[in-house]
PDB file of N, CA and C in Angstrom:
ATOM      1  N   UNK A   1     -14.498 -59.374  11.680  1.00 38.00           N
ATOM      2  CA  UNK A   1     -13.428 -57.854  12.041  1.00 38.00           C
ATOM      3  C   UNK A   1     -13.462 -57.639  13.435  1.00 38.00           C
ATOM      4  N   UNK A   2     -12.591 -57.115  14.009  1.00 43.00           N
ATOM      5  CA  UNK A   2     -12.535 -56.706  15.166  1.00 43.00           C
ATOM      6  C   UNK A   2     -12.158 -55.415  15.751  1.00 43.00           C
ATOM      7  N   UNK A   3     -12.926 -54.651  16.094  1.00 48.00           N
ATOM      8  CA  UNK A   3     -12.093 -53.301  16.477  1.00 48.00           C
ATOM      9  C   UNK A   3     -11.310 -53.175  17.688  1.00 48.00           C
ATOM     10  N   UNK A   4     -11.128 -54.376  18.736  1.00 50.00           N
ATOM     11  CA  UNK A   4     -10.306 -54.004  19.452  1.00 50.00           C
ATOM     12  C   UNK A   4     -10.945 -53.382  20.844  1.00 50.00           C
ATOM     13  N   UNK A   5      -9.931 -52.544  21.794  1.00 53.00           N
ATOM     14  CA  UNK A   5     -10.248 -51.734  22.890  1.00 53.00           C
ATOM     15  C   UNK A   5     -10.806 -50.485  22.267  1.00 53.00           C
ATOM     16  N   UNK A   6     -11.991 -50.010  22.269  1.00 59.00           N
ATOM     17  CA  UNK A   6     -12.099 -48.206  21.716  1.00 59.00           C
ATOM     18  C   UNK A   6     -12.638 -47.446  23.020  1.00 59.00           C
ATOM     19  N   UNK A   7     -12.073 -45.974  22.579  1.00 71.00           N
ATOM     20  CA  UNK A   7     -11.957 -45.196  23.608  1.00 71.00           C
ATOM     21  C   UNK A   7     -14.026 -45.285  23.630  1.00 71.00           C
ATOM     22  N   UNK A   8     -14.612 -45.351  24.569  1.00 70.00           N
ATOM     23  CA  UNK A   8     -16.119 -44.910  24.466  1.00 70.00           C
ATOM     24  C   UNK A   8     -16.718 -43.226  24.810  1.00 70.00           C
ATOM     25  N   UNK A   9     -15.210 -42.693  25.818  1.00 77.00           N
ATOM     26  CA  UNK A   9     -15.362 -41.486  25.709  1.00 77.00           C
ATOM     27  C   UNK A   9     -15.587 -40.785  24.295  1.00 77.00           C
ATOM     28  N   UNK A  10     -14.617 -41.118  23.073  1.00 78.00           N
ATOM     29  CA  UNK A  10     -14.549 -40.169  22.184  1.00 78.00           C
ATOM     30  C   UNK A  10     -15.512 -40.920  21.458  1.00 78.00           C
ATOM     31  N   UNK A  11     -16.541 -42.157  21.618  1.00 81.00           N
ATOM     32  CA  UNK A  11     -17.341 -42.240  20.816  1.00 81.00           C
ATOM     33  C   UNK A  11     -18.526 -41.272  21.424  1.00 81.00           C
ATOM     34  N   UNK A  12     -18.638 -41.149  22.841  1.00 85.00           N
ATOM     35  CA  UNK A  12     -19.737 -40.148  23.442  1.00 85.00           C
ATOM     36  C   UNK A  12     -19.423 -39.112  22.290  1.00 85.00           C
ATOM     37  N   UNK A  13     -18.471 -38.537  22.478  1.00 84.00           N
ATOM     38  CA  UNK A  13     -18.259 -36.796  22.228  1.00 84.00           C
ATOM     39  C   UNK A  13     -18.450 -37.191  20.666  1.00 84.00           C
ATOM     40  N   UNK A  14     -18.318 -38.122  19.524  1.00 80.00           N
ATOM     41  CA  UNK A  14     -18.163 -38.113  18.497  1.00 80.00           C
ATOM     42  C   UNK A  14     -20.176 -38.385  18.183  1.00 80.00           C
ATOM     43  N   UNK A  15     -21.002 -38.494  19.099  1.00 81.00           N
ATOM     44  CA  UNK A  15     -22.148 -39.077  19.071  1.00 81.00           C
ATOM     45  C   UNK A  15     -22.943 -37.619  19.181  1.00 81.00           C
ATOM     46  N   UNK A  16     -22.298 -37.072  20.307  1.00 84.00           N
ATOM     47  CA  UNK A  16     -22.763 -35.862  20.607  1.00 84.00           C
ATOM     48  C   UNK A  16     -22.250 -34.210  19.442  1.00 84.00           C
ATOM     49  N   UNK A  17     -21.501 -34.717  18.519  1.00 82.00           N
ATOM     50  CA  UNK A  17     -20.759 -34.127  18.117  1.00 82.00           C
ATOM     51  C   UNK A  17     -21.702 -32.781  17.229  1.00 82.00           C
ATOM     52  N   UNK A  18     -21.775 -31.662  17.239  1.00 82.00           N
ATOM     53  CA  UNK A  18     -22.345 -31.064  16.318  1.00 82.00           C
ATOM     54  C   UNK A  18     -23.875 -30.352  16.847  1.00 82.00           C
ATOM     55  N   UNK A  19     -24.173 -31.174  18.772  1.00 84.00           N
ATOM     56  CA  UNK A  19     -25.704 -30.630  19.175  1.00 84.00           C
ATOM     57  C   UNK A  19     -25.064 -29.796  20.198  1.00 84.00           C
ATOM     58  N   UNK A  20     -26.178 -29.402  20.168  1.00 88.00           N
ATOM     59  CA  UNK A  20     -26.136 -27.894  21.333  1.00 88.00           C
ATOM     60  C   UNK A  20     -25.589 -28.357  22.421  1.00 88.00           C
ATOM     61  N   UNK A  21     -25.103 -27.321  23.265  1.00 92.00           N
ATOM     62  CA  UNK A  21     -24.826 -27.391  24.843  1.00 92.00           C
ATOM     63  C   UNK A  21     -25.808 -28.289  25.648  1.00 92.00           C
ATOM     64  N   UNK A  22     -27.566 -27.519  25.301  1.00 91.00           N
ATOM     65  CA  UNK A  22     -28.623 -27.814  25.931  1.00 91.00           C
ATOM     66  C   UNK A  22     -28.738 -29.184  25.998  1.00 91.00           C
ATOM     67  N   UNK A  23     -28.441 -29.772  24.635  1.00 86.00           N
ATOM     68  CA  UNK A  23     -28.896 -31.005  24.108  1.00 86.00           C
ATOM     69  C   UNK A  23     -28.300 -31.922  25.019  1.00 86.00           C
ATOM     70  N   UNK A  24     -26.267 -31.713  24.752  1.00 88.00           N
ATOM     71  CA  UNK A  24     -25.392 -32.533  25.742  1.00 88.00           C
ATOM     72  C   UNK A  24     -26.102 -32.889  26.957  1.00 88.00           C
ATOM     73  N   UNK A  25     -26.096 -31.515  27.459  1.00 89.00           N
ATOM     74  CA  UNK A  25     -26.419 -31.800  29.117  1.00 89.00           C
ATOM     75  C   UNK A  25     -28.109 -32.541  29.411  1.00 89.00           C
ATOM     76  N   UNK A  26     -28.635 -32.432  28.493  1.00 88.00           N
ATOM     77  CA  UNK A  26     -30.067 -33.192  28.498  1.00 88.00           C
ATOM     78  C   UNK A  26     -29.305 -34.678  28.592  1.00 88.00           C
ATOM     79  N   UNK A  27     -28.568 -35.283  27.564  1.00 86.00           N
ATOM     80  CA  UNK A  27     -28.105 -36.259  27.199  1.00 86.00           C
ATOM     81  C   UNK A  27     -27.633 -36.685  28.632  1.00 86.00           C
ATOM     82  N   UNK A  28     -26.385 -36.049  28.866  1.00 87.00           N
ATOM     83  CA  UNK A  28     -25.785 -36.314  30.289  1.00 87.00           C
ATOM     84  C   UNK A  28     -27.117 -36.393  31.399  1.00 87.00           C
ATOM     85  N   UNK A  29     -27.675 -35.423  31.781  1.00 88.00           N
ATOM     86  CA  UNK A  29     -28.580 -35.373  32.716  1.00 88.00           C
ATOM     87  C   UNK A  29     -29.287 -36.698  32.514  1.00 88.00           C
ATOM     88  N   UNK A  30     -29.826 -37.227  31.675  1.00 84.00           N
ATOM     89  CA  UNK A  30     -30.843 -38.509  31.405  1.00 84.00           C
ATOM     90  C   UNK A  30     -29.866 -39.778  31.738  1.00 84.00           C
ATOM     91  N   UNK A  31     -28.869 -39.720  31.232  1.00 85.00           N
ATOM     92  CA  UNK A  31     -27.574 -40.717  31.596  1.00 85.00           C
ATOM     93  C   UNK A  31     -27.641 -40.786  33.737  1.00 85.00           C
ATOM     94  N   UNK A  32     -27.581 -39.740  34.176  1.00 87.00           N
ATOM     95  CA  UNK A  32     -27.163 -39.535  35.637  1.00 87.00           C
ATOM     96  C   UNK A  32     -28.802 -40.010  36.545  1.00 87.00           C
ATOM     97  N   UNK A  33     -29.857 -39.457  35.667  1.00 86.00           N
ATOM     98  CA  UNK A  33     -30.791 -39.685  36.360  1.00 86.00           C
ATOM     99  C   UNK A  33     -31.366 -41.324  36.369  1.00 86.00           C
ATOM    100  N   UNK A  34     -30.757 -42.010  35.432  1.00 85.00           N
ATOM    101  CA  UNK A  34     -31.002 -43.534  35.058  1.00 85.00           C
ATOM    102  C   UNK A  34     -29.623 -44.145  35.761  1.00 85.00           C
ATOM    103  N   UNK A  35     -29.047 -43.308  36.105  1.00 88.00           N
ATOM    104  CA  UNK A  35     -27.627 -44.219  36.538  1.00 88.00           C
ATOM    105  C   UNK A  35     -27.079 -45.312  35.991  1.00 88.00           C
ATOM    106  N   UNK A  36     -26.806 -44.680  34.362  1.00 85.00           N
ATOM    107  CA  UNK A  36     -26.312 -45.230  33.460  1.00 85.00           C
ATOM    108  C   UNK A  36     -24.910 -44.325  33.737  1.00 85.00           C
ATOM    109  N   UNK A  37     -24.048 -45.064  32.714  1.00 88.00           N
ATOM    110  CA  UNK A  37     -22.767 -44.629  32.871  1.00 88.00           C
ATOM    111  C   UNK A  37     -23.091 -44.286  31.004  1.00 88.00           C
ATOM    112  N   UNK A  38     -22.890 -42.670  30.877  1.00 86.00           N
ATOM    113  CA  UNK A  38     -23.052 -42.342  29.306  1.00 86.00           C
ATOM    114  C   UNK A  38     -21.854 -43.289  28.329  1.00 86.00           C
ATOM    115  N   UNK A  39     -20.829 -43.505  28.991  1.00 84.00           N
ATOM    116  CA  UNK A  39     -19.892 -44.032  28.030  1.00 84.00           C
ATOM    117  C   UNK A  39     -20.385 -45.431  27.924  1.00 84.00           C
ATOM    118  N   UNK A  40     -21.608 -46.061  28.220  1.00 85.00           N
ATOM    119  CA  UNK A  40     -21.852 -47.448  28.390  1.00 85.00           C
ATOM    120  C   UNK A  40     -22.115 -47.461  26.756  1.00 85.00           C
ATOM    121  N   UNK A  41     -21.756 -48.797  26.107  1.00 82.00           N
ATOM    122  CA  UNK A  41     -21.858 -48.776  24.923  1.00 82.00           C
ATOM    123  C   UNK A  41     -23.384 -49.029  24.314  1.00 82.00           C
ATOM    124  N   UNK A  42     -24.261 -49.531  25.226  1.00 82.00           N
ATOM    125  CA  UNK A  42     -25.608 -49.766  25.190  1.00 82.00           C
ATOM    126  C   UNK A  42     -26.256 -48.119  24.656  1.00 82.00           C
ATOM    127  N   UNK A  43     -25.301 -47.347  25.798  1.00 83.00           N
ATOM    128  CA  UNK A  43     -26.239 -46.122  25.834  1.00 83.00           C
ATOM    129  C   UNK A  43     -26.045 -45.402  24.466  1.00 83.00           C
ATOM    130  N   UNK A  44     -24.875 -45.990  24.112  1.00 83.00           N
ATOM    131  CA  UNK A  44     -23.984 -45.005  22.719  1.00 83.00           C
ATOM    132  C   UNK A  44     -25.061 -45.299  21.723  1.00 83.00           C
ATOM    133  N   UNK A  45     -25.168 -47.034  21.858  1.00 83.00           N
ATOM    134  CA  UNK A  45     -26.208 -47.499  20.799  1.00 83.00           C
ATOM    135  C   UNK A  45     -27.485 -46.543  20.556  1.00 83.00           C
ATOM    136  N   UNK A  46     -27.931 -46.388  21.775  1.00 81.00           N
ATOM    137  CA  UNK A  46     -29.422 -45.605  21.821  1.00 81.00           C
ATOM    138  C   UNK A  46     -29.246 -44.228  21.473  1.00 81.00           C
ATOM    139  N   UNK A  47     -28.075 -43.667  21.812  1.00 82.00           N
ATOM    140  CA  UNK A  47     -27.887 -42.535  21.713  1.00 82.00           C
ATOM    141  C   UNK A  47     -27.914 -42.189  19.750  1.00 82.00           C
ATOM    142  N   UNK A  48     -26.832 -43.261  19.270  1.00 80.00           N
ATOM    143  CA  UNK A  48     -26.786 -43.331  17.830  1.00 80.00           C
ATOM    144  C   UNK A  48     -28.173 -43.810  17.421  1.00 80.00           C
ATOM    145  N   UNK A  49     -28.715 -44.507  17.533  1.00 79.00           N
ATOM    146  CA  UNK A  49     -30.124 -44.774  17.124  1.00 79.00           C
ATOM    147  C   UNK A  49     -30.946 -43.220  17.092  1.00 79.00           C
ATOM    148  N   UNK A  50     -31.229 -42.419  18.051  1.00 78.00           N
ATOM    149  CA  UNK A  50     -31.501 -41.254  18.274  1.00 78.00           C
ATOM    150  C   UNK A  50     -31.310 -40.543  17.485  1.00 78.00           C
ATOM    151  N   UNK A  51     -30.046 -40.221  16.873  1.00 72.00           N
ATOM    152  CA  UNK A  51     -29.569 -39.383  16.056  1.00 72.00           C
ATOM    153  C   UNK A  51     -29.815 -39.767  14.761  1.00 72.00           C
ATOM    154  N   UNK A  52     -29.688 -41.178  14.375  1.00 64.00           N
ATOM    155  CA  UNK A  52     -30.294 -41.513  13.139  1.00 64.00           C
ATOM    156  C   UNK A  52     -31.801 -41.483  12.686  1.00 64.00           C
ATOM    157  N   UNK A  53     -32.697 -41.606  13.894  1.00 70.00           N
ATOM    158  CA  UNK A  53     -33.998 -40.865  13.837  1.00 70.00           C
ATOM    159  C   UNK A  53     -34.367 -39.579  13.442  1.00 70.00           C
ATOM    160  N   UNK A  54     -33.029 -38.739  14.324  1.00 70.00           N
ATOM    161  CA  UNK A  54     -33.700 -37.236  13.900  1.00 70.00           C
ATOM    162  C   UNK A  54     -32.848 -37.459  12.193  1.00 70.00           C
ATOM    163  N   UNK A  55     -32.118 -37.728  12.039  1.00 62.00           N
ATOM    164  CA  UNK A  55     -31.529 -37.725  10.541  1.00 62.00           C
ATOM    165  C   UNK A  55     -32.543 -38.094   9.129  1.00 62.00           C
ATOM    166  N   UNK A  56     -33.174 -39.059   9.968  1.00 63.00           N
ATOM    167  CA  UNK A  56     -34.682 -39.482   8.951  1.00 63.00           C
ATOM    168  C   UNK A  56     -35.290 -38.411   8.712  1.00 63.00           C
ATOM    169  N   UNK A  57     -35.769 -37.853  10.139  1.00 69.00           N
ATOM    170  CA  UNK A  57     -37.173 -36.679  10.072  1.00 69.00           C
ATOM    171  C   UNK A  57     -36.718 -35.407   9.568  1.00 69.00           C
ATOM    172  N   UNK A  58     -35.271 -35.196   9.551  1.00 69.00           N
ATOM    173  CA  UNK A  58     -34.898 -33.832   9.259  1.00 69.00           C
ATOM    174  C   UNK A  58     -34.389 -33.720   7.731  1.00 69.00           C
ATOM    175  N   UNK A  59     -34.311 -34.922   7.182  1.00 62.00           N
ATOM    176  CA  UNK A  59     -33.953 -34.864   5.960  1.00 62.00           C
ATOM    177  C   UNK A  59     -34.906 -35.513   4.772  1.00 62.00           C
ATOM    178  N   UNK A  60     -35.365 -33.908   3.901  1.00 62.00           N
ATOM    179  CA  UNK A  60     -36.582 -34.822   2.914  1.00 62.00           C
ATOM    180  C   UNK A  60     -36.328 -35.296   1.709  1.00 62.00           C
ATOM    181  N   UNK A  61     -34.585 -35.208   1.267  1.00 68.00           N
ATOM    182  CA  UNK A  61     -34.592 -35.781  -0.007  1.00 68.00           C
ATOM    183  C   UNK A  61     -33.457 -37.186   0.349  1.00 68.00           C
ATOM    184  N   UNK A  62     -33.472 -38.253  -0.065  1.00 65.00           N
ATOM    185  CA  UNK A  62     -33.037 -39.516   0.025  1.00 65.00           C
ATOM    186  C   UNK A  62     -31.500 -39.165  -0.034  1.00 65.00           C
ATOM    187  N   UNK A  63     -31.210 -38.311  -0.902  1.00 69.00           N
ATOM    188  CA  UNK A  63     -29.705 -38.158  -1.415  1.00 69.00           C
ATOM    189  C   UNK A  63     -29.142 -37.404  -0.185  1.00 69.00           C
ATOM    190  N   UNK A  64     -29.700 -36.194   0.506  1.00 70.00           N
ATOM    191  CA  UNK A  64     -28.936 -35.765   1.912  1.00 70.00           C
ATOM    192  C   UNK A  64     -28.920 -36.860   2.676  1.00 70.00           C
ATOM    193  N   UNK A  65     -29.961 -37.649   2.880  1.00 63.00           N
ATOM    194  CA  UNK A  65     -29.920 -38.379   4.259  1.00 63.00           C
ATOM    195  C   UNK A  65     -28.823 -39.615   3.934  1.00 63.00           C
ATOM    196  N   UNK A  66     -28.386 -39.997   2.761  1.00 73.00           N
ATOM    197  CA  UNK A  66     -27.645 -40.576   1.951  1.00 73.00           C
ATOM    198  C   UNK A  66     -26.076 -40.347   2.615  1.00 73.00           C
ATOM    199  N   UNK A  67     -25.901 -38.993   2.075  1.00 76.00           N
ATOM    200  CA  UNK A  67     -24.594 -38.148   1.968  1.00 76.00           C
ATOM    201  C   UNK A  67     -24.420 -38.133   3.697  1.00 76.00           C
ATOM    202  N   UNK A  68     -25.266 -37.986   4.433  1.00 72.00           N
ATOM    203  CA  UNK A  68     -25.241 -37.574   5.990  1.00 72.00           C
ATOM    204  C   UNK A  68     -24.823 -38.584   6.761  1.00 72.00           C
ATOM    205  N   UNK A  69     -25.495 -40.011   6.209  1.00 70.00           N
ATOM    206  CA  UNK A  69     -25.128 -41.031   6.627  1.00 70.00           C
ATOM    207  C   UNK A  69     -23.737 -41.862   6.317  1.00 70.00           C
ATOM    208  N   UNK A  70     -23.303 -41.622   5.228  1.00 79.00           N
ATOM    209  CA  UNK A  70     -22.230 -41.576   4.755  1.00 79.00           C
ATOM    210  C   UNK A  70     -21.073 -40.756   4.936  1.00 79.00           C
ATOM    211  N   UNK A  71     -21.302 -39.399   5.689  1.00 82.00           N
ATOM    212  CA  UNK A  71     -20.172 -38.922   6.554  1.00 82.00           C
ATOM    213  C   UNK A  71     -19.995 -39.506   7.637  1.00 82.00           C
ATOM    214  N   UNK A  72     -21.353 -39.421   8.465  1.00 77.00           N
ATOM    215  CA  UNK A  72     -21.347 -39.985   9.915  1.00 77.00           C
ATOM    216  C   UNK A  72     -20.593 -41.259  10.082  1.00 77.00           C
ATOM    217  N   UNK A  73     -20.764 -42.375   8.988  1.00 81.00           N
ATOM    218  CA  UNK A  73     -20.042 -43.624   9.137  1.00 81.00           C
ATOM    219  C   UNK A  73     -18.873 -43.582   8.836  1.00 81.00           C
ATOM    220  N   UNK A  74     -18.468 -42.819   7.810  1.00 84.00           N
ATOM    221  CA  UNK A  74     -17.279 -42.265   7.737  1.00 84.00           C
ATOM    222  C   UNK A  74     -16.203 -42.040   8.954  1.00 84.00           C
ATOM    223  N   UNK A  75     -16.826 -41.078   9.635  1.00 82.00           N
ATOM    224  CA  UNK A  75     -16.278 -40.553  10.955  1.00 82.00           C
ATOM    225  C   UNK A  75     -15.870 -41.641  12.074  1.00 82.00           C
ATOM    226  N   UNK A  76     -16.956 -42.399  12.078  1.00 82.00           N
ATOM    227  CA  UNK A  76     -17.006 -43.338  12.920  1.00 82.00           C
ATOM    228  C   UNK A  76     -15.779 -44.650  12.618  1.00 82.00           C
ATOM    229  N   UNK A  77     -15.574 -44.840  11.236  1.00 82.00           N
ATOM    230  CA  UNK A  77     -14.756 -45.420  10.664  1.00 82.00           C
ATOM    231  C   UNK A  77     -13.279 -45.066  11.034  1.00 82.00           C
ATOM    232  N   UNK A  78     -13.211 -43.675  10.347  1.00 83.00           N
ATOM    233  CA  UNK A  78     -11.590 -42.944  10.902  1.00 83.00           C
ATOM    234  C   UNK A  78     -11.650 -43.412  12.634  1.00 83.00           C
ATOM    235  N   UNK A  79     -12.661 -43.067  13.085  1.00 81.00           N
ATOM    236  CA  UNK A  79     -12.362 -42.775  14.784  1.00 81.00           C
ATOM    237  C   UNK A  79     -11.377 -44.359  15.083  1.00 81.00           C
ATOM    238  N   UNK A  80     -12.720 -45.259  14.939  1.00 79.00           N
ATOM    239  CA  UNK A  80     -12.034 -46.844  15.040  1.00 79.00           C
ATOM    240  C   UNK A  80     -10.731 -47.123  14.274  1.00 79.00           C
ATOM    241  N   UNK A  81     -10.292 -46.788  13.313  1.00 80.00           N
ATOM    242  CA  UNK A  81      -9.028 -46.943  12.550  1.00 80.00           C
ATOM    243  C   UNK A  81      -7.910 -46.627  13.151  1.00 80.00           C
ATOM    244  N   UNK A  82      -8.061 -45.160  13.773  1.00 80.00           N
ATOM    245  CA  UNK A  82      -7.022 -44.636  14.588  1.00 80.00           C
ATOM    246  C   UNK A  82      -6.926 -45.125  15.703  1.00 80.00           C
ATOM    247  N   UNK A  83      -8.124 -45.612  16.494  1.00 70.00           N
ATOM    248  CA  UNK A  83      -7.972 -46.734  17.661  1.00 70.00           C
ATOM    249  C   UNK A  83      -6.896 -47.665  17.625  1.00 70.00           C
ATOM    250  N   UNK A  84      -7.275 -48.322  16.358  1.00 75.00           N
ATOM    251  CA  UNK A  84      -7.096 -49.576  15.908  1.00 75.00           C
ATOM    252  C   UNK A  84      -5.469 -49.741  15.914  1.00 75.00           C
ATOM    253  N   UNK A  85      -4.878 -48.501  14.943  1.00 78.00           N
ATOM    254  CA  UNK A  85      -3.595 -48.259  14.545  1.00 78.00           C
ATOM    255  C   UNK A  85      -2.516 -47.768  16.212  1.00 78.00           C
ATOM    256  N   UNK A  86      -3.247 -47.081  16.683  1.00 74.00           N
ATOM    257  CA  UNK A  86      -2.755 -46.679  18.199  1.00 74.00           C
ATOM    258  C   UNK A  86      -2.443 -47.866  19.613  1.00 74.00           C
ATOM    259  N   UNK A  87      -3.279 -48.965  19.091  1.00 65.00           N
ATOM    260  CA  UNK A  87      -3.395 -49.745  19.883  1.00 65.00           C
ATOM    261  C   UNK A  87      -2.233 -50.852  19.305  1.00 65.00           C
ATOM    262  N   UNK A  88      -2.321 -51.076  18.337  1.00 59.00           N
ATOM    263  CA  UNK A  88      -1.666 -52.397  17.667  1.00 59.00           C
ATOM    264  C   UNK A  88      -2.632 -53.097  17.295  1.00 59.00           C
ATOM    265  N   UNK A  89      -3.800 -53.189  16.978  1.00 52.00           N
ATOM    266  CA  UNK A  89      -5.029 -54.122  16.898  1.00 52.00           C
ATOM    267  C   UNK A  89      -5.050 -53.989  15.303  1.00 52.00           C
ATOM    268  N   UNK A  90      -5.096 -55.488  15.142  1.00 53.00           N
ATOM    269  CA  UNK A  90      -5.313 -55.791  13.593  1.00 53.00           C
ATOM    270  C   UNK A  90      -6.621 -56.442  13.417  1.00 53.00           C
ATOM    271  N   UNK A  91      -7.419 -56.203  12.295  1.00 51.00           N
ATOM    272  CA  UNK A  91      -8.414 -56.765  11.745  1.00 51.00           C
ATOM    273  C   UNK A  91      -8.337 -58.261  11.143  1.00 51.00           C
TER     274      UNK A  91
END
């Protein structure tokens, strides 16, 4: 399956969705200090891993974690599908 070209700025916004302004500022400050483009795919993966770790730590019940992951994956898939339709990319 190919996702084609993806707008990494939108993925950054998705990865930071629901986070406080202070958290967003710290993420961008970390990227700036490390001379990393915040839309770099590797940075986005690391950010997503951090969110996953947070979900694991905060979710005491497996079913809560599963629901959160399903919702998160659903939002990512919906975003990717939107870009595929907009760019005429087929899988």
